[in-house]
mmCIF file of C-alpha atoms in Angstrom:
data_model
loop_
_atom_site.group_PDB
_atom_site.id
_atom_site.type_symbol
_atom_site.label_atom_id
_atom_site.label_comp_id
_atom_site.label_asym_id
_atom_site.label_seq_id
_atom_site.Cartn_x
_atom_site.Cartn_y
_atom_site.Cartn_z
ATOM 1 C CA GLU R 488 -124.981 -46.701 -90.589
ATOM 2 C CA ILE R 489 -121.429 -45.613 -90.955
ATOM 3 C CA VAL R 490 -119.058 -48.117 -92.932
ATOM 4 C CA LEU R 491 -115.413 -47.785 -92.439
ATOM 5 C CA THR R 492 -113.276 -49.160 -95.369
ATOM 6 C CA GLN R 493 -109.771 -49.878 -94.694
ATOM 7 C CA SER R 494 -107.015 -50.167 -97.234
ATOM 8 C CA PRO R 495 -104.834 -52.035 -98.268
ATOM 9 C CA GLY R 496 -106.135 -55.380 -96.960
ATOM 10 C CA THR R 497 -102.745 -56.561 -96.427
ATOM 11 C CA LEU R 498 -99.438 -54.565 -96.328
ATOM 12 C CA SER R 499 -96.118 -56.592 -96.868
ATOM 13 C CA LEU R 500 -93.062 -54.687 -95.545
ATOM 14 C CA SER R 501 -89.730 -55.179 -93.965
ATOM 15 C CA PRO R 502 -88.723 -54.284 -90.381
ATOM 16 C CA GLY R 503 -87.508 -50.612 -90.517
ATOM 17 C CA GLU R 504 -89.788 -49.567 -93.383
ATOM 18 C CA ARG R 505 -92.657 -47.085 -93.045
ATOM 19 C CA ALA R 506 -96.316 -48.255 -93.065
ATOM 20 C CA THR R 507 -99.257 -46.255 -94.061
ATOM 21 C CA LEU R 508 -102.659 -47.612 -93.373
ATOM 22 C CA SER R 509 -105.860 -45.927 -94.637
ATOM 23 C CA CYS R 510 -109.505 -45.821 -93.371
ATOM 24 C CA ARG R 511 -112.248 -44.221 -95.187
ATOM 25 C CA ALA R 512 -115.696 -43.572 -93.817
ATOM 26 C CA SER R 513 -118.874 -43.672 -95.786
ATOM 27 C CA GLN R 514 -119.854 -40.301 -94.261
ATOM 28 C CA SER R 515 -118.079 -37.594 -92.427
ATOM 29 C CA VAL R 516 -117.296 -38.512 -88.743
ATOM 30 C CA SER R 517 -116.064 -36.550 -85.907
ATOM 31 C CA SER R 518 -112.232 -36.557 -85.589
ATOM 32 C CA SER R 519 -112.811 -36.732 -81.670
ATOM 33 C CA SER R 520 -114.446 -40.059 -81.932
ATOM 34 C CA PHE R 521 -111.821 -41.956 -84.193
ATOM 35 C CA ALA R 522 -109.382 -44.555 -82.977
ATOM 36 C CA TRP R 523 -107.012 -47.133 -84.111
ATOM 37 C CA TYR R 524 -106.461 -50.606 -82.604
ATOM 38 C CA GLN R 525 -103.734 -53.178 -82.871
ATOM 39 C CA GLN R 526 -104.538 -56.789 -82.455
ATOM 40 C CA LYS R 527 -102.205 -59.921 -82.476
ATOM 41 C CA PRO R 528 -103.254 -63.415 -82.886
ATOM 42 C CA GLY R 529 -104.914 -64.700 -79.764
ATOM 43 C CA GLN R 530 -105.079 -61.493 -78.039
ATOM 44 C CA ALA R 531 -107.557 -58.756 -77.357
ATOM 45 C CA PRO R 532 -107.249 -55.424 -79.381
ATOM 46 C CA ARG R 533 -104.960 -52.763 -77.873
ATOM 47 C CA LEU R 534 -105.861 -49.062 -78.181
ATOM 48 C CA LEU R 535 -103.086 -47.181 -80.270
ATOM 49 C CA ILE R 536 -104.564 -43.833 -81.189
ATOM 50 C CA TYR R 537 -107.656 -41.960 -80.056
ATOM 51 C CA ALA R 538 -109.330 -38.895 -81.162
ATOM 52 C CA THR R 539 -107.595 -39.335 -84.517
ATOM 53 C CA SER R 540 -104.001 -38.388 -83.491
ATOM 54 C CA ASN R 541 -103.456 -38.902 -79.765
ATOM 55 C CA ARG R 542 -101.364 -41.863 -78.669
ATOM 56 C CA ALA R 543 -102.742 -43.898 -75.926
ATOM 57 C CA THR R 544 -100.613 -44.473 -72.786
ATOM 58 C CA GLY R 545 -97.447 -46.500 -73.489
ATOM 59 C CA ILE R 546 -97.654 -46.305 -77.293
ATOM 60 C CA PRO R 547 -94.328 -45.498 -78.933
ATOM 61 C CA ASP R 548 -93.930 -42.315 -80.875
ATOM 62 C CA ARG R 549 -93.333 -44.276 -84.000
ATOM 63 C CA PHE R 550 -97.122 -44.513 -84.220
ATOM 64 C CA GLY R 551 -98.983 -41.447 -85.626
ATOM 65 C CA GLY R 552 -102.454 -40.769 -86.652
ATOM 66 C CA SER R 553 -104.005 -38.083 -88.885
ATOM 67 C CA GLY R 554 -107.132 -37.263 -90.897
ATOM 68 C CA SER R 555 -110.501 -35.701 -90.794
ATOM 69 C CA GLY R 556 -113.803 -35.998 -92.315
ATOM 70 C CA THR R 557 -113.938 -39.275 -94.158
ATOM 71 C CA ASP R 558 -110.282 -39.965 -94.525
ATOM 72 C CA PHE R 559 -108.033 -41.172 -91.664
ATOM 73 C CA THR R 560 -104.488 -42.536 -91.771
ATOM 74 C CA LEU R 561 -102.247 -44.459 -89.300
ATOM 75 C CA ALA R 562 -98.581 -44.303 -90.004
ATOM 76 C CA ILE R 563 -95.843 -46.295 -88.350
ATOM 77 C CA SER R 564 -92.626 -44.517 -89.157
ATOM 78 C CA ARG R 565 -90.203 -47.432 -88.730
ATOM 79 C CA LEU R 566 -91.651 -50.957 -88.475
ATOM 80 C CA ASP R 567 -90.421 -52.692 -85.396
ATOM 81 C CA PRO R 568 -90.715 -56.673 -85.355
ATOM 82 C CA GLU R 569 -93.461 -56.374 -82.800
ATOM 83 C CA ASP R 570 -95.587 -54.198 -85.108
ATOM 84 C CA PHE R 571 -96.479 -56.965 -87.510
ATOM 85 C CA ALA R 572 -100.267 -57.425 -86.633
ATOM 86 C CA MET R 573 -103.669 -56.644 -87.571
ATOM 87 C CA TYR R 574 -104.965 -53.002 -87.286
ATOM 88 C CA TYR R 575 -108.491 -51.730 -87.055
ATOM 89 C CA CYS R 576 -109.951 -48.237 -87.374
ATOM 90 C CA HIS R 577 -112.848 -47.687 -85.005
ATOM 91 C CA HIS R 578 -115.540 -44.798 -84.766
ATOM 92 C CA TYR R 579 -116.745 -44.494 -81.248
ATOM 93 C CA GLY R 580 -119.255 -42.011 -81.858
ATOM 94 C CA SER R 581 -122.883 -42.934 -82.645
ATOM 95 C CA PRO R 582 -123.132 -45.364 -84.494
ATOM 96 C CA ARG R 583 -120.075 -47.240 -83.309
ATOM 97 C CA THR R 584 -118.315 -49.292 -85.974
ATOM 98 C CA PHE R 585 -115.067 -50.998 -86.885
ATOM 99 C CA GLY R 586 -113.142 -51.153 -90.123
ATOM 100 C CA GLN R 587 -112.474 -54.676 -91.545
ATOM 101 C CA GLY R 588 -108.754 -54.551 -90.783
ATOM 102 C CA THR R 589 -105.421 -54.272 -92.387
ATOM 103 C CA LYS R 590 -102.836 -56.901 -91.844
ATOM 104 C CA VAL R 591 -99.175 -55.817 -91.718
ATOM 105 C CA GLU R 592 -97.020 -58.801 -92.446
ATOM 106 C CA VAL R 593 -93.312 -59.523 -92.839
ATOM 107 C CA LYS R 594 -92.201 -59.165 -96.520
ATOM 108 C CA GLN F 1211 -106.042 -51.105 -62.757
ATOM 109 C CA VAL F 1212 -109.104 -52.020 -64.696
ATOM 110 C CA GLN F 1213 -109.631 -55.793 -65.126
ATOM 111 C CA LEU F 1214 -112.316 -57.548 -67.019
ATOM 112 C CA VAL F 1215 -112.733 -61.292 -66.610
ATOM 113 C CA GLN F 1216 -115.145 -63.066 -68.756
ATOM 114 C CA SER F 1217 -116.725 -66.494 -68.426
ATOM 115 C CA GLY F 1218 -115.407 -69.545 -70.099
ATOM 116 C CA THR F 1219 -115.807 -71.189 -73.488
ATOM 117 C CA GLU F 1220 -119.482 -72.202 -74.567
ATOM 118 C CA LEU F 1221 -120.729 -74.876 -76.894
ATOM 119 C CA LYS F 1222 -124.276 -74.393 -78.054
ATOM 120 C CA ASN F 1223 -126.614 -75.958 -80.310
ATOM 121 C CA PRO F 1224 -128.313 -74.020 -83.167
ATOM 122 C CA GLY F 1225 -131.417 -72.154 -81.970
ATOM 123 C CA ALA F 1226 -130.162 -71.997 -78.330
ATOM 124 C CA SER F 1227 -129.249 -69.016 -76.406
ATOM 125 C CA VAL F 1228 -125.996 -67.999 -74.676
ATOM 126 C CA LYS F 1229 -125.239 -65.658 -71.761
ATOM 127 C CA ILE F 1230 -121.654 -64.515 -71.217
ATOM 128 C CA SER F 1231 -120.595 -62.655 -67.979
ATOM 129 C CA CYS F 1232 -117.893 -60.064 -67.730
ATOM 130 C CA GLN F 1233 -116.609 -59.512 -64.031
ATOM 131 C CA ALA F 1234 -115.212 -55.981 -63.556
ATOM 132 C CA SER F 1235 -112.677 -54.772 -60.890
ATOM 133 C CA GLY F 1236 -110.279 -52.035 -60.361
ATOM 134 C CA TYR F 1237 -112.660 -49.054 -60.680
ATOM 135 C CA ILE F 1238 -116.065 -47.784 -59.543
ATOM 136 C CA PHE F 1239 -118.321 -49.991 -61.650
ATOM 137 C CA THR F 1240 -121.271 -47.511 -62.227
ATOM 138 C CA THR F 1241 -118.897 -44.887 -63.439
ATOM 139 C CA TYR F 1242 -118.663 -46.094 -66.945
ATOM 140 C CA GLY F 1243 -120.235 -48.278 -69.588
ATOM 141 C CA PHE F 1244 -119.363 -51.391 -71.503
ATOM 142 C CA ASP F 1245 -119.238 -52.300 -75.102
ATOM 143 C CA TRP F 1246 -119.751 -55.910 -76.472
ATOM 144 C CA VAL F 1247 -117.712 -56.728 -79.458
ATOM 145 C CA ARG F 1248 -117.346 -60.052 -81.302
ATOM 146 C CA GLN F 1249 -114.917 -61.617 -83.631
ATOM 147 C CA ALA F 1250 -115.762 -64.572 -85.967
ATOM 148 C CA PRO F 1251 -112.929 -66.925 -86.759
ATOM 149 C CA GLY F 1252 -110.414 -65.111 -89.055
ATOM 150 C CA GLN F 1253 -112.512 -62.044 -89.279
ATOM 151 C CA GLY F 1254 -112.673 -58.529 -87.973
ATOM 152 C CA LEU F 1255 -114.167 -56.786 -85.054
ATOM 153 C CA GLU F 1256 -117.883 -56.373 -84.942
ATOM 154 C CA TRP F 1257 -119.642 -53.975 -82.519
ATOM 155 C CA MET F 1258 -122.751 -55.470 -80.922
ATOM 156 C CA GLY F 1259 -123.915 -52.772 -78.591
ATOM 157 C CA TRP F 1260 -123.425 -50.774 -75.522
ATOM 158 C CA ILE F 1261 -124.833 -50.610 -72.027
ATOM 159 C CA SER F 1262 -124.503 -47.957 -69.305
ATOM 160 C CA ALA F 1263 -123.390 -49.431 -65.916
ATOM 161 C CA TYR F 1264 -124.784 -46.156 -64.429
ATOM 162 C CA ASN F 1265 -128.428 -46.445 -65.456
ATOM 163 C CA GLY F 1266 -128.708 -49.609 -67.529
ATOM 164 C CA ASN F 1267 -129.402 -47.727 -70.778
ATOM 165 C CA THR F 1268 -128.642 -49.889 -73.875
ATOM 166 C CA LYS F 1269 -127.891 -49.194 -77.481
ATOM 167 C CA TYR F 1270 -127.713 -52.288 -79.754
ATOM 168 C CA ALA F 1271 -126.382 -52.557 -83.253
ATOM 169 C CA GLN F 1272 -129.161 -52.929 -85.670
ATOM 170 C CA ARG F 1273 -128.519 -56.402 -86.811
ATOM 171 C CA PHE F 1274 -128.764 -57.765 -83.226
ATOM 172 C CA GLN F 1275 -131.914 -55.778 -82.298
ATOM 173 C CA GLY F 1276 -134.480 -58.294 -80.991
ATOM 174 C CA ARG F 1277 -131.988 -61.075 -80.444
ATOM 175 C CA VAL F 1278 -129.479 -59.590 -77.754
ATOM 176 C CA THR F 1279 -129.941 -58.274 -74.347
ATOM 177 C CA MET F 1280 -127.205 -56.619 -72.313
ATOM 178 C CA THR F 1281 -127.445 -56.123 -68.512
ATOM 179 C CA THR F 1282 -125.497 -55.252 -65.560
ATOM 180 C CA ASP F 1283 -125.507 -56.218 -61.907
ATOM 181 C CA THR F 1284 -124.198 -53.324 -59.862
ATOM 182 C CA SER F 1285 -124.193 -55.551 -56.754
ATOM 183 C CA THR F 1286 -121.596 -57.814 -58.215
ATOM 184 C CA SER F 1287 -119.831 -55.367 -60.717
ATOM 185 C CA ALA F 1288 -120.761 -57.669 -63.587
ATOM 186 C CA GLY F 1289 -121.960 -57.168 -67.088
ATOM 187 C CA TYR F 1290 -123.839 -59.761 -69.085
ATOM 188 C CA MET F 1291 -124.611 -60.370 -72.771
ATOM 189 C CA GLU F 1292 -127.329 -62.715 -73.965
ATOM 190 C CA LEU F 1293 -127.749 -63.723 -77.463
ATOM 191 C CA ARG F 1294 -130.721 -65.808 -78.478
ATOM 192 C CA SER F 1295 -131.544 -67.911 -81.592
ATOM 193 C CA LEU F 1296 -127.840 -68.780 -82.253
ATOM 194 C CA GLY F 1297 -126.809 -70.029 -85.676
ATOM 195 C CA SER F 1298 -123.500 -71.233 -86.976
ATOM 196 C CA ASP F 1299 -122.536 -67.742 -87.976
ATOM 197 C CA ASP F 1300 -122.699 -66.685 -84.405
ATOM 198 C CA THR F 1301 -119.601 -68.620 -83.762
ATOM 199 C CA ALA F 1302 -117.133 -66.122 -82.535
ATOM 200 C CA VAL F 1303 -115.014 -64.728 -79.758
ATOM 201 C CA TYR F 1304 -117.167 -62.190 -77.690
ATOM 202 C CA TYR F 1305 -115.399 -59.411 -75.890
ATOM 203 C CA CYS F 1306 -116.626 -57.127 -73.251
ATOM 204 C CA ALA F 1307 -114.799 -53.808 -73.202
ATOM 205 C CA HIS F 1308 -114.611 -50.943 -70.763
ATOM 206 C CA LEU F 1309 -115.330 -47.447 -71.959
ATOM 207 C CA ASP F 1310 -113.541 -44.461 -70.649
ATOM 208 C CA PRO F 1311 -115.163 -41.029 -69.993
ATOM 209 C CA ASN F 1312 -114.863 -40.222 -73.758
ATOM 210 C CA ASN F 1313 -116.506 -43.543 -74.539
ATOM 211 C CA ARG F 1314 -113.580 -45.097 -76.222
ATOM 212 C CA ILE F 1315 -112.604 -48.649 -75.434
ATOM 213 C CA ASP F 1316 -109.594 -48.673 -73.135
ATOM 214 C CA TYR F 1317 -109.669 -52.141 -71.688
ATOM 215 C CA TRP F 1318 -110.840 -55.506 -72.983
ATOM 216 C CA GLY F 1319 -111.881 -58.665 -71.460
ATOM 217 C CA GLN F 1320 -110.027 -61.813 -72.388
ATOM 218 C CA GLY F 1321 -112.700 -62.971 -74.804
ATOM 219 C CA THR F 1322 -115.297 -65.779 -74.613
ATOM 220 C CA LEU F 1323 -115.313 -68.331 -77.443
ATOM 221 C CA VAL F 1324 -118.871 -69.365 -78.390
ATOM 222 C CA ILE F 1325 -119.187 -72.357 -80.595
ATOM 223 C CA VAL F 1326 -122.441 -72.962 -82.440
ATOM 224 C CA SER F 1327 -122.707 -76.498 -83.713
ATOM 225 C CA SER F 1328 -125.057 -79.490 -83.799
#
């Protein structure tokens, strides 16, 4: 079983600031099977990044993903008010699993 | 446009079973598969399993093995997830999710709330 551990649990930032979210896998995973999702209260998750660094359709370029092996990062260059939400990393290889989430909240 | 519409809220007693439906539209149903993912109140996302809409092959997360069954009905373009022997810790929103050709989730159903309480 692959365990994804996200850090920090909560990130308190102001609009316009840069956010850096981390996800560490318990064993090396394929970069082609790694994604990030955003979830707002009462909504289903939305795909942001797939294959580590590719933005999904309609995702603004302030979102960027990077990483390899066991360490992956989601960066939001300048936080927009609509970016304050939960973020989950996801390995969609076998076995599939999610991280426990990072909350990006307004400072 | 892919759409997944799930069945409504369920209230179940401990020990009972629940079967949730996921009605798909906007694409050729047998082309791709489904994931089922759940989210307990205030908690993160938990992958439960996968089913191929092409041939019905399944893969379940180990913790649900023996307690979950995922099926599809190609005649109606619907997916189903049955969870048995419910306990209070099964209270959650359950999502079906459409997989693209690279096996990543690109569309989600609206979620079905299952409440397990006596």
